[in-house]
Amino acid sequence: MVKHIVLFKLKENLPEEEKKCIMNRFKAAIEALPAQISFIRRIFVGLNLNPDEKWDICLESEFDSLDDVKAYAVHPAHVAAAGIIKEVKADRACTDYEC
């Protein structure tokens, strides 16, 4: 099993209400992906509550293999969901590891 963990930081100049709306839309879209991408074993999006921390969004997902992670990255449903934050994303960090 491969865990795929991604952290996102949104642009600082976003109004707070717009930021929350975008984060919630992203969460809903990503968490709907298992219905469209059968090889996602588990997926969850957490939204940061602590304004003292750098990262705004944490995506945790599980796949059977790194090849599945790579296929997920280019799947049209994932690309569309990721597009929700494409223009407002300031930074991204990712790690993939076996468990």
Short mmCIF file of C-alpha atoms in Angstrom, two decimals:
data_model
loop_
_atom_site.label_atom_id
_atom_site.label_comp_id
_atom_site.label_asym_id
_atom_site.label_seq_id
_atom_site.Cartn_x
_atom_site.Cartn_y
_atom_site.Cartn_z
CA MET A 1 0.00 0.00 0.00
CA VAL A 2 1.19 3.53 -0.83
CA LYS A 3 0.18 6.59 1.15
CA HIS A 4 0.07 9.83 -0.82
CA ILE A 5 0.13 12.92 1.40
CA VAL A 6 -0.12 16.41 -0.07
CA LEU A 7 -0.09 19.77 1.71
CA PHE A 8 -1.33 22.96 0.07
CA LYS A 9 -0.82 26.61 0.96
CA LEU A 10 -3.22 29.10 -0.61
CA LYS A 11 -2.27 32.63 -1.57
CA GLU A 12 -2.16 35.06 1.35
CA ASN A 13 -4.13 37.78 -0.44
CA LEU A 14 -7.33 35.72 -0.67
CA PRO A 15 -10.23 37.13 1.34
CA GLU A 16 -11.02 34.74 4.20
CA GLU A 17 -14.56 33.90 3.02
CA GLU A 18 -13.35 33.18 -0.51
CA LYS A 19 -10.54 31.02 0.87
CA LYS A 20 -12.97 28.98 2.99
CA CYS A 21 -15.32 28.54 0.04
CA ILE A 22 -12.52 27.33 -2.24
CA MET A 23 -11.18 24.97 0.43
CA ASN A 24 -14.64 23.44 0.98
CA ARG A 25 -15.25 23.06 -2.76
CA PHE A 26 -11.86 21.36 -3.14
CA LYS A 27 -12.55 19.02 -0.21
CA ALA A 28 -15.93 17.98 -1.63
CA ALA A 29 -14.54 17.42 -5.13
CA ILE A 30 -11.54 15.37 -3.96
CA GLU A 31 -13.56 13.27 -1.53
CA ALA A 32 -16.02 12.46 -4.36
CA LEU A 33 -13.24 10.97 -6.52
CA PRO A 34 -13.45 7.33 -5.31
CA ALA A 35 -16.82 7.09 -7.07
CA GLN A 36 -15.03 7.95 -10.34
CA ILE A 37 -11.56 6.44 -9.82
CA SER A 38 -11.84 2.83 -8.69
CA PHE A 39 -8.22 2.39 -7.62
CA ILE A 40 -8.37 5.01 -4.86
CA ARG A 41 -8.44 2.94 -1.67
CA ARG A 42 -9.05 5.86 0.70
CA ILE A 43 -9.02 9.64 0.43
CA PHE A 44 -9.59 12.42 2.94
CA VAL A 45 -9.05 16.17 2.89
CA GLY A 46 -8.43 18.04 6.15
CA LEU A 47 -8.77 21.81 6.38
CA ASN A 48 -6.43 23.58 8.77
CA LEU A 49 -8.03 25.32 11.75
CA ASN A 50 -4.85 26.85 13.13
CA PRO A 51 -3.93 30.19 11.48
CA ASP A 52 -0.44 29.99 13.02
CA GLU A 53 0.45 27.05 10.76
CA LYS A 54 1.75 27.35 7.18
CA TRP A 55 -0.39 24.78 5.37
CA ASP A 56 -4.11 25.26 4.64
CA ILE A 57 -5.08 21.85 3.26
CA CYS A 58 -3.90 18.30 3.88
CA LEU A 59 -4.86 15.56 1.44
CA GLU A 60 -4.33 11.98 2.63
CA SER A 61 -4.90 9.09 0.24
CA GLU A 62 -4.05 5.42 -0.14
CA PHE A 63 -3.38 3.37 -3.26
CA ASP A 64 -2.18 -0.16 -3.96
CA SER A 65 0.93 1.02 -5.83
CA LEU A 66 2.94 4.04 -6.92
CA ASP A 67 1.72 3.35 -10.46
CA ASP A 68 -1.84 3.91 -9.17
CA VAL A 69 -0.73 7.24 -7.64
CA LYS A 70 0.73 8.25 -11.00
CA ALA A 71 -2.46 7.24 -12.84
CA TYR A 72 -4.54 9.20 -10.30
CA ALA A 73 -2.42 12.32 -10.89
CA VAL A 74 -3.36 12.45 -14.59
CA HIS A 75 -6.91 11.11 -14.35
CA PRO A 76 -9.33 13.70 -15.81
CA ALA A 77 -11.57 13.67 -12.71
CA HIS A 78 -8.57 14.41 -10.47
CA VAL A 79 -7.25 17.09 -12.83
CA ALA A 80 -10.67 18.80 -12.73
CA ALA A 81 -10.82 18.65 -8.91
CA ALA A 82 -7.26 19.96 -8.60
CA GLY A 83 -8.23 22.80 -10.92
CA ILE A 84 -10.34 24.28 -8.14
CA ILE A 85 -7.21 25.48 -6.35
CA LYS A 86 -4.86 25.80 -9.34
CA GLU A 87 -5.02 29.60 -9.57
CA VAL A 88 -4.99 30.24 -5.79
CA LYS A 89 -2.31 27.75 -4.73
CA ALA A 90 0.87 29.38 -3.40
CA ASP A 91 2.78 26.21 -2.44
CA ARG A 92 2.55 22.42 -2.41
CA ALA A 93 4.45 19.67 -0.60
CA CYS A 94 4.05 15.96 -1.23
CA THR A 95 5.33 12.61 -0.05
CA ASP A 96 4.53 9.07 -1.17
CA TYR A 97 5.54 6.15 1.04
CA GLU A 98 4.86 2.46 1.51
CA CYS A 99 3.01 1.28 4.55
#
